[in-house]
Coordinates of C-alpha atoms in Angstrom, one line a residue:
M26 CA -55.6 28.5 38.6
A27 CA -57.3 32.1 38.7
S28 CA -61.6 32.9 39.6
G29 CA -61.6 29.4 39.5
R30 CA -60.7 28.0 36.5
I31 CA -59.4 25.0 35.5
T32 CA -55.8 25.7 33.4
A33 CA -54.6 23.0 30.9
T34 CA -51.4 22.8 32.6
G35 CA -50.1 18.5 31.8
V36 CA -48.0 16.9 34.5
P37 CA -46.1 19.9 36.3
T38 CA -42.5 19.1 35.4
T39 CA -38.8 20.1 36.3
P40 CA -37.1 18.8 34.2
G41 CA -33.9 17.5 34.5
P42 CA -30.4 19.0 34.0
D43 CA -30.0 18.2 30.6
G44 CA -33.9 19.3 29.8
S45 CA -34.7 16.4 30.1
V46 CA -39.1 15.1 31.2
P47 CA -40.9 12.3 31.4
L48 CA -41.8 9.5 28.2
R49 CA -45.2 9.2 26.5
R50 CA -44.5 5.4 25.6
E51 CA -46.2 3.2 23.0
I52 CA -48.8 1.3 25.5
R53 CA -47.0 -2.7 24.3
D54 CA -43.4 -1.2 25.5
L55 CA -45.6 0.4 28.9
Q56 CA -47.3 -3.0 29.3
A57 CA -44.2 -5.0 29.1
N58 CA -41.3 -3.0 29.9
F59 CA -42.6 -0.9 32.9
K60 CA -44.9 -3.0 34.1
D61 CA -46.4 -0.8 37.5
Q62 CA -46.9 1.8 35.4
W63 CA -48.9 -0.3 33.3
N64 CA -50.0 -1.2 36.3
L65 CA -51.2 1.8 37.8
Y66 CA -52.4 3.2 34.4
L67 CA -55.3 0.5 34.7
L68 CA -56.1 1.0 37.8
G69 CA -55.9 5.2 37.4
L70 CA -58.2 4.9 34.1
V71 CA -61.1 2.8 36.3
D72 CA -60.7 5.8 39.1
F73 CA -60.7 8.3 36.8
Q74 CA -63.9 7.1 34.4
A75 CA -65.7 6.6 37.4
K76 CA -65.4 9.9 38.5
P77 CA -69.1 11.4 38.5
V78 CA -70.1 13.5 35.2
T79 CA -70.5 16.5 37.0
D80 CA -67.0 17.0 37.9
L81 CA -65.4 18.8 35.1
L82 CA -62.9 17.2 35.3
S83 CA -64.3 13.7 35.2
Y84 CA -63.3 11.2 32.7
Y85 CA -66.8 12.6 31.5
Q86 CA -66.5 15.6 30.6
L87 CA -63.5 15.9 29.0
A88 CA -64.1 13.8 26.8
G89 CA -67.7 16.5 26.5
I90 CA -65.2 18.4 24.6
H91 CA -65.0 17.6 21.9
G92 CA -68.2 17.0 21.0
Q93 CA -71.6 16.0 22.2
P94 CA -73.4 16.5 24.7
F95 CA -72.6 20.5 22.7
V96 CA -72.2 22.0 26.5
P97 CA -69.5 24.6 26.8
W98 CA -66.9 24.1 29.1
N99 CA -65.4 25.1 32.5
D100 CA -67.8 28.7 30.8
V101 CA -66.0 28.7 28.2
F102 CA -68.4 30.5 25.6
G103 CA -67.2 31.4 22.0
N104 CA -69.7 33.8 19.5
P105 CA -73.6 35.2 21.5
D106 CA -74.4 34.4 17.6
A107 CA -73.6 30.9 17.3
N108 CA -74.7 27.9 18.0
F109 CA -72.6 25.9 20.7
G110 CA -71.8 22.5 18.5
G111 CA -67.8 21.5 20.5
Y112 CA -64.8 23.2 20.6
C113 CA -64.6 21.4 17.0
T114 CA -60.9 21.8 14.6
H115 CA -61.2 19.3 12.3
S116 CA -60.4 20.6 8.8
S117 CA -58.7 23.1 9.7
I118 CA -54.9 24.4 9.9
L119 CA -55.3 24.1 14.2
F120 CA -55.8 20.3 14.3
V121 CA -53.4 19.2 16.0
T122 CA -52.6 22.8 17.8
W123 CA -55.8 22.4 19.5
H124 CA -55.6 18.7 20.1
R125 CA -52.3 18.8 22.0
P126 CA -53.5 20.9 25.5
Y127 CA -56.3 19.7 24.9
L128 CA -54.8 16.0 25.9
A129 CA -51.9 17.3 28.3
L130 CA -55.8 18.3 30.6
Y131 CA -57.0 14.4 29.8
E132 CA -53.2 13.5 31.0
Q133 CA -53.4 15.8 34.0
A134 CA -56.4 14.2 35.2
L135 CA -55.2 10.9 34.7
Y136 CA -52.9 11.6 36.7
A137 CA -54.6 13.0 39.7
S138 CA -55.8 9.4 39.4
V139 CA -52.6 6.9 38.9
Q140 CA -51.4 9.2 42.1
K141 CA -54.6 8.3 44.4
V142 CA -54.3 4.6 43.4
A143 CA -50.8 4.6 43.7
A144 CA -51.3 6.7 47.4
R145 CA -53.1 3.4 49.0
F146 CA -52.2 0.3 47.7
Q147 CA -50.9 -1.6 51.6
E148 CA -47.1 -1.6 52.1
P149 CA -44.4 -2.9 51.5
L150 CA -46.3 -2.2 48.2
R151 CA -46.8 1.3 48.1
A152 CA -43.4 2.3 48.1
R153 CA -42.9 0.8 44.6
Y154 CA -44.9 2.4 43.8
V155 CA -45.6 6.2 44.6
A156 CA -41.9 5.6 42.5
A157 CA -43.3 4.1 39.6
A158 CA -46.3 7.3 40.2
K159 CA -44.2 9.9 39.7
D160 CA -42.9 10.2 36.5
F161 CA -46.4 8.2 34.8
R162 CA -46.9 9.6 31.0
M163 CA -50.3 8.1 29.4
P164 CA -49.5 6.0 26.7
Y165 CA -49.9 6.3 22.6
W166 CA -50.7 3.2 20.1
D167 CA -48.3 3.2 17.1
W168 CA -51.3 1.5 14.7
A169 CA -48.4 1.8 11.8
T170 CA -45.9 0.0 13.6
R171 CA -44.1 -2.7 11.7
I172 CA -46.2 -5.8 12.4
S173 CA -44.8 -9.5 11.6
G174 CA -47.2 -12.5 9.3
V175 CA -48.0 -13.8 13.2
T176 CA -49.6 -10.0 14.1
N177 CA -52.5 -8.9 14.6
A178 CA -52.2 -4.3 14.5
F179 CA -54.8 -3.5 17.7
P180 CA -52.9 -4.9 20.9
S181 CA -55.1 -7.2 22.9
L182 CA -54.2 -4.8 26.0
I183 CA -57.0 -2.7 23.9
S184 CA -59.4 -5.0 22.7
S185 CA -59.9 -7.3 24.8
P186 CA -62.7 -6.9 27.5
S187 CA -60.7 -7.7 30.5
A188 CA -56.9 -6.7 31.9
T189 CA -55.5 -8.1 34.9
V190 CA -53.7 -5.8 37.6
V191 CA -52.6 -5.9 40.8
D192 CA -54.6 -4.5 43.3
I193 CA -53.5 -2.0 46.0
D194 CA -54.6 -5.0 48.5
G195 CA -51.5 -6.9 46.6
A196 CA -54.1 -9.4 45.5
T197 CA -53.5 -10.1 41.4
K198 CA -57.3 -9.8 40.0
Q199 CA -58.4 -10.2 36.6
I200 CA -61.0 -6.7 36.0
N201 CA -63.1 -4.8 33.2
N202 CA -60.1 -3.9 30.8
P203 CA -60.4 0.1 30.2
L204 CA -59.5 0.7 27.3
Y205 CA -62.6 -2.0 26.1
T206 CA -65.0 0.1 26.3
F207 CA -66.7 3.4 27.9
R208 CA -69.8 2.6 29.9
F209 CA -73.1 4.5 30.1
N210 CA -75.0 3.2 31.9
D211 CA -73.6 2.4 35.5
K212 CA -73.2 6.4 35.4
R213 CA -76.1 9.2 37.1
I214 CA -76.2 11.8 34.1
P215 CA -78.4 14.5 34.4
S216 CA -81.0 15.2 31.7
D217 CA -78.7 18.8 30.3
L218 CA -75.7 16.6 30.6
A219 CA -77.3 13.6 28.4
L220 CA -76.2 11.7 24.8
D221 CA -78.4 12.2 22.3
N222 CA -80.0 8.8 21.2
Y223 CA -77.2 7.4 18.6
A224 CA -79.8 7.0 15.8
S225 CA -76.7 7.5 13.7
L226 CA -74.9 4.3 15.0
K227 CA -75.2 0.8 14.6
P228 CA -77.9 -1.2 14.7
T229 CA -80.3 2.7 14.2
G230 CA -83.1 2.8 16.4
Y231 CA -82.1 2.1 20.1
K232 CA -81.4 4.8 21.9
Q233 CA -80.0 4.0 25.0
I234 CA -75.7 2.5 24.3
P235 CA -74.6 1.3 27.8
N236 CA -71.1 1.5 26.8
T237 CA -69.0 3.0 23.6
K238 CA -68.9 0.0 21.1
R239 CA -66.2 -0.7 18.3
S240 CA -67.8 -1.8 14.7
P241 CA -71.0 -2.8 16.2
D242 CA -73.0 -6.1 14.8
A243 CA -76.8 -6.3 14.3
N244 CA -77.1 -7.1 17.9
G245 CA -75.4 -4.2 18.7
N246 CA -72.1 -6.0 20.0
S247 CA -68.5 -4.4 19.8
Q248 CA -66.5 -6.3 17.2
N249 CA -62.9 -5.9 18.4
A250 CA -61.2 -9.3 16.3
L251 CA -63.1 -7.3 12.5
V252 CA -61.3 -4.3 14.4
G253 CA -58.1 -6.3 14.2
R254 CA -58.7 -7.7 11.2
V255 CA -59.2 -4.9 8.7
I256 CA -56.8 -2.5 10.7
T257 CA -53.7 -5.6 9.4
N258 CA -55.1 -5.7 6.4
E259 CA -54.3 -2.0 5.1
A260 CA -50.5 -1.8 7.3
A261 CA -49.1 -1.7 4.7
S262 CA -50.0 1.3 3.4
L263 CA -51.0 3.2 6.0
R264 CA -47.2 2.5 7.1
N265 CA -46.2 3.7 3.6
N266 CA -48.5 6.9 4.2
V267 CA -47.1 7.4 7.4
S268 CA -43.5 7.2 6.0
L269 CA -44.0 9.9 3.1
I270 CA -45.3 12.7 4.9
L271 CA -43.5 12.9 7.6
L272 CA -40.6 12.1 5.1
S273 CA -41.6 14.4 1.9
Y274 CA -43.7 16.7 4.1
K275 CA -42.1 20.6 4.6
D276 CA -45.2 22.5 4.9
F277 CA -46.9 22.6 8.3
D278 CA -50.8 23.8 6.1
A279 CA -50.2 20.1 5.0
F280 CA -48.9 18.1 6.4
S281 CA -51.1 19.0 9.5
S282 CA -55.1 19.2 7.9
N283 CA -56.3 17.6 5.2
Q284 CA -58.6 20.9 4.0
W285 CA -57.7 20.9 0.1
L286 CA -55.4 23.5 -0.2
R287 CA -56.3 24.5 -3.8
N288 CA -52.9 25.8 -4.1
G289 CA -52.0 22.9 -7.6
T290 CA -49.2 21.1 -6.0
R291 CA -50.6 17.1 -7.1
G292 CA -48.3 16.5 -4.1
T293 CA -50.8 17.6 -1.0
Y294 CA -53.1 15.7 -1.1
G295 CA -52.0 14.1 2.1
S296 CA -51.5 15.2 6.0
V297 CA -51.8 13.7 9.8
E298 CA -55.9 14.8 9.7
D299 CA -56.4 12.1 7.3
L300 CA -54.2 9.2 8.3
H301 CA -56.3 9.9 11.7
N302 CA -59.8 10.4 9.9
E303 CA -58.9 6.4 8.4
I304 CA -57.9 5.3 11.7
H305 CA -61.2 6.7 14.0
D306 CA -63.5 4.9 10.5
K307 CA -61.5 1.4 10.8
I308 CA -61.8 1.5 15.0
G309 CA -65.3 2.7 14.1
Q310 CA -67.1 0.8 11.4
G311 CA -70.8 2.8 12.6
G312 CA -69.4 2.3 16.6
H313 CA -68.9 5.5 18.3
M314 CA -64.8 6.4 17.0
G315 CA -66.9 7.0 13.1
S316 CA -69.4 9.7 15.3
L317 CA -65.9 12.2 15.9
E318 CA -69.7 13.5 17.9
V319 CA -68.8 10.9 20.4
S320 CA -66.0 9.5 19.8
S321 CA -63.6 10.8 22.5
F322 CA -66.0 8.7 24.7
D323 CA -63.6 5.4 23.4
P324 CA -61.1 5.0 25.8
V325 CA -59.1 4.0 22.5
F326 CA -59.1 7.3 20.9
W327 CA -57.2 9.3 24.1
L328 CA -54.6 6.3 22.8
H329 CA -55.2 7.0 19.2
H330 CA -54.6 10.8 20.0
T331 CA -51.5 10.9 21.3
N332 CA -50.3 8.9 18.4
V333 CA -51.5 11.6 16.5
D334 CA -49.2 14.9 18.7
R335 CA -46.1 11.9 18.4
L336 CA -46.3 11.5 15.2
W337 CA -46.6 15.7 14.9
G338 CA -43.9 15.8 17.4
I339 CA -42.0 14.2 15.4
W340 CA -42.3 15.8 12.4
Q341 CA -41.7 19.1 13.9
A342 CA -38.1 17.4 14.9
L343 CA -37.4 16.7 11.1
N344 CA -38.8 20.5 10.8
P345 CA -38.1 22.9 12.5
N346 CA -38.1 26.1 11.5
S347 CA -41.7 24.1 8.7
F348 CA -44.5 25.9 11.4
A349 CA -45.9 29.3 10.1
I350 CA -49.6 29.6 11.7
S351 CA -51.5 33.1 9.8
K352 CA -54.8 32.5 7.2
V353 CA -57.9 34.3 7.3
A354 CA -60.5 32.7 9.0
Q355 CA -63.1 31.6 5.5
A356 CA -66.1 30.2 6.5
R357 CA -64.7 26.8 6.6
E358 CA -62.4 27.9 9.1
A359 CA -64.9 29.1 11.2
N360 CA -66.2 28.1 14.9
Y361 CA -68.3 27.9 18.2
T362 CA -65.1 30.6 18.9
I363 CA -63.4 31.6 16.0
E364 CA -65.8 33.9 14.1
A365 CA -65.8 33.9 9.8
G366 CA -63.4 36.2 7.7
T367 CA -60.4 37.0 11.2
R368 CA -57.2 36.5 10.9
V369 CA -55.7 32.3 12.3
N370 CA -52.1 32.8 13.5
A371 CA -50.2 31.6 15.0
S372 CA -51.5 33.8 18.2
T373 CA -55.4 32.3 17.9
E374 CA -57.4 31.1 20.6
L375 CA -57.1 27.9 21.2
K376 CA -60.7 28.0 24.1
P377 CA -61.5 26.5 26.2
F378 CA -57.8 25.2 27.5
Y379 CA -56.9 28.3 29.9
D380 CA -52.9 28.4 30.8
K381 CA -50.9 27.9 33.5
S382 CA -52.3 31.5 34.6
G383 CA -55.4 31.1 34.7
T384 CA -56.0 33.8 33.0
K385 CA -55.3 34.2 29.0
F386 CA -56.0 30.4 26.5
W387 CA -53.4 28.3 24.9
D388 CA -52.5 29.5 21.6
S389 CA -50.8 27.5 18.7
A390 CA -47.4 29.0 19.6
G391 CA -47.2 28.3 23.0
S392 CA -48.3 24.3 22.4
K393 CA -45.5 24.3 19.7
L394 CA -42.9 22.1 21.7
T395 CA -44.3 19.1 24.8
T396 CA -42.0 20.1 27.0
P397 CA -44.3 23.0 28.9
F398 CA -47.2 20.2 28.8
G399 CA -44.1 18.4 31.2
Y400 CA -43.6 15.2 28.4
T401 CA -41.7 14.3 25.6
Y402 CA -41.8 10.6 23.3
P403 CA -38.7 7.9 22.3
E404 CA -37.7 9.9 19.3
T405 CA -37.7 13.3 20.8
Q406 CA -35.5 13.5 23.7
R407 CA -33.6 16.3 21.4
W408 CA -31.3 16.4 24.9
K409 CA -29.4 13.7 24.2
Y410 CA -28.0 14.4 21.3
P411 CA -24.8 17.2 20.8
T412 CA -25.8 18.4 18.0
D413 CA -29.3 19.7 15.4
Q414 CA -27.5 18.0 13.1
A415 CA -27.0 14.9 15.3
Y416 CA -30.7 15.0 16.3
L417 CA -31.6 15.3 13.1
T418 CA -30.2 12.4 11.5
A419 CA -31.2 10.3 14.5
V420 CA -35.3 11.0 13.9
R421 CA -35.1 11.2 10.4
N422 CA -33.5 6.9 11.1
E423 CA -35.9 6.0 14.3
V424 CA -38.4 7.1 11.3
T425 CA -36.6 4.6 8.9
R426 CA -36.4 2.3 11.8
Q427 CA -40.1 2.3 12.6
Y428 CA -41.7 3.4 9.2
G429 CA -39.2 2.2 7.0
G430 CA -36.1 3.0 4.6
N431 CA -38.1 2.9 1.3
V432 CA -41.5 1.0 -0.1
I433 CA -38.4 -1.4 -3.1
T434 CA -36.4 -2.4 0.1
N435 CA -39.7 -2.6 3.2
F436 CA -42.0 -5.5 0.3
F437 CA -38.7 -7.6 -0.2
D438 CA -38.1 -7.6 3.5
N439 CA -41.4 -8.3 3.9
I440 CA -41.4 -11.3 2.2
A441 CA -38.2 -12.7 4.2
S442 CA -39.6 -12.0 7.9
N443 CA -43.1 -13.3 6.5
S444 CA -42.0 -15.9 5.3
A445 CA -39.6 -17.2 7.9
A446 CA -42.6 -16.7 10.3
T447 CA -44.9 -18.8 8.2
A448 CA -42.8 -21.4 8.9
S449 CA -41.5 -21.3 12.6
V450 CA -45.4 -21.2 13.2
G451 CA -46.5 -23.7 10.3
K452 CA -49.6 -21.3 9.3
E453 CA -50.0 -18.5 7.1
P454 CA -49.3 -15.4 8.0
V455 CA -52.0 -12.9 9.2
V456 CA -51.3 -10.5 7.1
N457 CA -50.4 -10.7 2.6
F458 CA -47.7 -10.1 0.9
K459 CA -49.9 -7.0 -1.6
K460 CA -50.3 -5.0 1.6
A461 CA -47.7 -5.7 4.0
E462 CA -44.3 -3.3 4.9
A463 CA -41.7 -5.1 6.3
K464 CA -38.4 -4.4 9.0
P465 CA -35.7 -1.6 7.3
G466 CA -33.0 -3.0 5.1
H467 CA -30.4 -0.8 7.3
A468 CA -29.2 -0.8 11.1
Q469 CA -29.6 2.8 13.2
A470 CA -26.9 4.9 12.3
P471 CA -24.8 6.9 15.0
V472 CA -26.5 10.3 16.1
D473 CA -23.3 12.7 15.7
E474 CA -22.6 11.8 12.4
V475 CA -24.5 11.0 9.2
P476 CA -23.8 7.2 7.4
T477 CA -20.3 7.4 5.5
S478 CA -21.1 3.7 3.1
V479 CA -24.5 3.2 1.3
V480 CA -26.7 0.8 2.3
P481 CA -27.3 -2.5 0.8
L482 CA -30.5 -2.7 -0.3
N483 CA -31.2 -6.4 -0.2
V484 CA -33.5 -6.9 -3.2
P485 CA -33.6 -9.7 -5.4
D486 CA -31.2 -9.7 -8.5
K487 CA -34.1 -11.3 -10.1
F488 CA -36.1 -7.8 -10.0
A489 CA -32.5 -5.5 -9.2
H490 CA -34.6 -3.8 -12.0
L491 CA -36.7 -2.5 -10.3
I492 CA -34.6 0.2 -8.7
P493 CA -31.9 1.4 -11.6
D494 CA -29.1 4.2 -9.5
R495 CA -31.5 3.8 -6.7
T496 CA -34.1 4.7 -8.1
Y497 CA -37.8 4.1 -8.6
T498 CA -41.5 5.6 -8.9
E499 CA -43.8 5.9 -6.9
W500 CA -47.2 5.8 -7.0
I501 CA -50.0 7.1 -5.3
T502 CA -54.1 7.3 -5.2
N503 CA -55.2 11.2 -4.3
L504 CA -58.8 11.7 -3.4
R505 CA -61.3 14.3 -2.9
A506 CA -64.7 14.6 -2.1
I507 CA -66.9 17.1 0.4
K508 CA -66.5 17.1 3.9
H509 CA -70.5 17.2 4.9
G510 CA -71.3 15.6 1.0
L511 CA -73.7 13.1 2.6
S512 CA -74.4 14.0 6.1
Q513 CA -72.9 11.5 7.5
T514 CA -69.2 9.6 7.4
F515 CA -68.7 7.8 4.5
R516 CA -64.8 5.8 3.2
V517 CA -63.8 4.9 -0.4
Y518 CA -62.0 1.9 -0.5
V519 CA -58.2 1.6 -3.7
F520 CA -58.4 -1.5 -4.8
L521 CA -55.7 -3.1 -7.1
G522 CA -57.6 -5.9 -9.2
D523 CA -60.6 -7.8 -8.4
F524 CA -62.7 -8.1 -5.7
N525 CA -66.6 -9.0 -4.5
P526 CA -69.2 -6.7 -4.9
D527 CA -70.3 -7.3 -1.6
P528 CA -69.8 -4.8 0.3
T529 CA -69.5 -6.5 3.6
T530 CA -66.7 -8.2 2.3
W531 CA -64.3 -4.6 1.4
P532 CA -62.8 -4.1 4.6
T533 CA -61.3 -7.5 5.0
E534 CA -60.1 -7.9 1.3
Y535 CA -57.1 -9.3 0.2
N536 CA -57.5 -6.9 -3.2
V537 CA -58.1 -3.6 -0.8
V538 CA -55.1 -1.7 -1.1
G539 CA -56.9 1.3 1.2
R540 CA -58.8 3.9 2.1
F541 CA -60.2 7.5 2.2
T542 CA -62.6 9.0 5.2
V543 CA -64.2 11.2 5.4
L544 CA -65.8 11.9 9.0
G545 CA -68.6 14.1 7.6
R546 CA -71.8 15.7 10.1
G547 CA -75.1 15.6 8.9
G548 CA -77.3 19.2 8.6
E549 CA -78.4 18.3 12.3
T550 CA -75.5 19.2 14.0
Q551 CA -75.1 21.6 16.1
C552 CA -71.5 22.2 14.8
E553 CA -71.0 25.5 14.3
K554 CA -67.9 24.8 12.5
C555 CA -70.4 21.5 10.5
Q556 CA -72.3 23.5 9.9
T557 CA -70.4 26.7 7.9
D558 CA -68.0 23.6 6.5
T559 CA -71.4 22.6 4.9
H560 CA -72.7 25.7 3.4
D561 CA -69.2 26.6 2.2
E562 CA -68.9 23.3 0.4
L563 CA -65.5 22.4 2.1
V564 CA -63.5 19.8 0.7
V565 CA -60.7 16.9 2.2
T566 CA -58.0 15.6 0.5
G567 CA -56.4 12.1 1.4
T568 CA -54.0 9.8 -0.2
V569 CA -53.7 5.9 -0.4
P570 CA -49.9 5.2 -1.9
L571 CA -50.0 1.9 -4.1
T572 CA -46.6 0.6 -4.6
S573 CA -46.2 -2.3 -2.4
A574 CA -49.8 -3.5 -4.4
L575 CA -47.8 -2.5 -7.3
L576 CA -44.9 -4.6 -6.0
Q577 CA -46.5 -7.5 -5.5
D578 CA -47.9 -7.2 -8.9
I579 CA -44.9 -7.4 -10.5
V580 CA -43.4 -10.6 -7.9
E581 CA -46.6 -12.3 -9.2
G582 CA -45.4 -11.9 -12.8
Q583 CA -48.9 -9.6 -14.1
L584 CA -46.3 -6.6 -13.9
A585 CA -43.0 -6.0 -15.4
S586 CA -42.5 -2.9 -13.4
L587 CA -43.0 -0.2 -12.3
K588 CA -42.2 2.8 -14.9
K589 CA -45.5 4.5 -16.2
E590 CA -45.4 2.9 -19.8
D591 CA -46.5 -0.3 -17.7
V592 CA -47.6 0.9 -14.8
D593 CA -50.1 3.4 -16.5
P594 CA -51.6 0.6 -18.5
Y595 CA -52.1 -1.6 -15.6
L596 CA -54.3 1.2 -13.3
E597 CA -56.6 1.4 -16.3
K598 CA -57.6 -1.8 -16.3
H599 CA -57.2 -3.0 -12.1
L600 CA -57.6 0.0 -10.2
H601 CA -61.2 0.4 -8.5
W602 CA -63.0 2.7 -5.8
R603 CA -65.9 2.2 -4.1
V604 CA -67.4 4.0 -1.5
T605 CA -69.5 3.2 1.8
V606 CA -71.7 5.0 3.9
F607 CA -71.3 5.2 8.0
D608 CA -73.8 1.8 8.5
G609 CA -71.0 0.1 5.3
S610 CA -74.5 0.2 2.7
E611 CA -72.6 0.8 0.1
K612 CA -73.3 4.8 -1.6
P613 CA -72.8 4.8 -6.1
R614 CA -69.5 7.1 -6.3
E615 CA -71.6 9.0 -8.7
E616 CA -73.3 10.5 -5.4
V617 CA -71.4 11.2 -3.9
P618 CA -70.5 15.2 -3.8
G619 CA -67.1 16.3 -4.7
L620 CA -65.5 13.1 -4.9
K621 CA -62.7 13.0 -7.5
V622 CA -60.0 11.0 -7.7
S623 CA -56.8 10.7 -9.6
V624 CA -53.3 9.2 -9.7
V625 CA -50.1 10.7 -9.8
S626 CA -46.3 9.7 -9.6
T627 CA -42.9 11.2 -7.9
D628 CA -39.5 10.1 -8.4
V629 CA -37.8 9.0 -6.0
R630 CA -33.9 8.3 -4.9
I631 CA -32.8 5.8 -2.3
G632 CA -30.3 8.0 -0.3
D633 CA -27.1 6.2 0.9
D634 CA -28.0 5.7 4.2
G635 CA -31.5 4.1 2.4
V636 CA -34.2 7.1 3.6
P637 CA -36.0 8.2 0.4
V638 CA -35.5 12.0 -0.5
Y639 CA -38.6 12.5 -3.1
S640 CA -38.0 14.9 -6.0
G641 CA -41.0 16.6 -5.0
H642 CA -42.2 16.7 -8.5
Y643 CA -45.3 14.8 -9.2
E644 CA -47.4 13.8 -12.3
S645 CA -51.0 13.4 -13.1
H646 CA -51.5 10.4 -15.5
A647 CA -55.9 12.6 -15.4
H648 CA -56.2 9.5 -18.0
I649 CA -56.0 6.6 -15.8
T650 CA -59.1 8.0 -14.1
D651 CA -61.2 10.0 -16.8
G652 CA -64.1 9.3 -17.7
R653 CA -65.7 6.4 -14.7
P654 CA -67.4 7.5 -11.5
A655 CA -65.5 9.6 -9.4
G656 CA -62.8 10.3 -11.7
L657 CA -60.8 12.8 -12.6
G658 CA -60.8 13.8 -15.7
Q659 CA -58.5 15.5 -18.9
G660 CA -59.6 18.9 -17.7
D661 CA -60.4 19.2 -13.8
E662 CA -58.7 21.0 -12.1
I663 CA -55.7 19.8 -9.8

């Protein structure tokens, strides 16, 4: 580093002769198959979280870069006329590029704690743990992975208050799980680094929260079990959304940011940032993760954002020539370090993150690759494949293996797999078929060739009419709203069928298909970008896929097919949407600034390899929502 500046280098790594670097692994894989590294991760995180809050590389300080306590970090200041409110890049084309060096900085600090802990083990364990620590990289939590009928989507590794570890003395012990919560009340926090009183967090009115909360009840107790039910309940829509965005989005701007592009294209409402918002909301539900000012203090934030970074890495592998950043930063792009009217491009500085030179900041061009930061992901091990085509084929196959080849076979495979799971355990499945995806309907192809045989669709003969000539119609709900229109986080629930009028039941309603989350902030926020976004009435967008829910109604005999002539009148009658704000109370739809809900469809062909091939043409069905509160009308802007 230069002049004492802290640099965001990640873990210093010398690639192997083939270019290989260590992997960031899925948290459940790390725990099950790399037990020494898992043990070091927990002990290292305990050490990391215990660092003095005045240490710039402490957990507290690094979490504070994201929002509160709104103190410039590492002496990186911005525009002299701007109020400092964090280095926020949300709803910006820089969203994923900014978070990559941020995560690398966190990882290098965590790595240091892991090395420290490994060196403190007594012999004969020390050599073993020092060796395991060498290639340690922080894990991710894949919140869209396939789940069976008896699996909770929110892992107990994160949601349990205690954890079992082998301590440095070799004894097996129970400790407070550092992934469960971050504790404030055991830290000596100077007044200039203190957070505010969390007036927006449930229950309102109390000024000192001892630790981070998830979906807090009326008494301020976290409800991790409820978080698990909520995430599990909307698993199908989430998985379908991940597959849709990874396999059909080709433009980096559309993939990365939830900012409304106003390009008249119906097929660009989704984004990885929209998915990101949804997870913040489902975990927070009135707690820290639901508020951008303080979300980074919850330990799950880092697992979540590492998965977002992974999805970007996968998308990059699928679209190697689609990375482009060049747009004028009008008010909605400006923040504390970027002035309105300047051009945001691949060379825009990603402050406050200095690169290894310590003399300049990372930019989007430099953070395009993960290997300079010393890591990659299981799906993006480029060195394993002899050609670019072999690599592309392998990544496509892996996406379809994990998130489904196509919604049709996913759905029917899910019925089979959940029925088998139910029979084996003798109880009802956790996941409702209406919202559940399943294992993909094909095996992974060889890495050096495209499959030459046609993958069977495994659809019962009774429903073969749904995919004539291996084609079907995908149905999607598009949603948009003014981001800070309600001065707080809010979400729009999309239902297919009847639902309880009590909003407290909506997160776990059987007929809720999915949600659109808007991480808005109040007018009193110090966040400069949020203030300019509010002034500019920034509009953000999201999607909720409907096809899995429609298939369930077809199976139940309520709907004949996925064709327009059948689905249009069905959605007019059965599609509903409702809004709740940060604390879970209902907000009338017509009182949400800029809210517009619409339905679009696109034709999809199932390729010989089972991978969906999207037509790229999206048809609007405004008559479904026209005349309803917050519904897109026939003459409204697309």
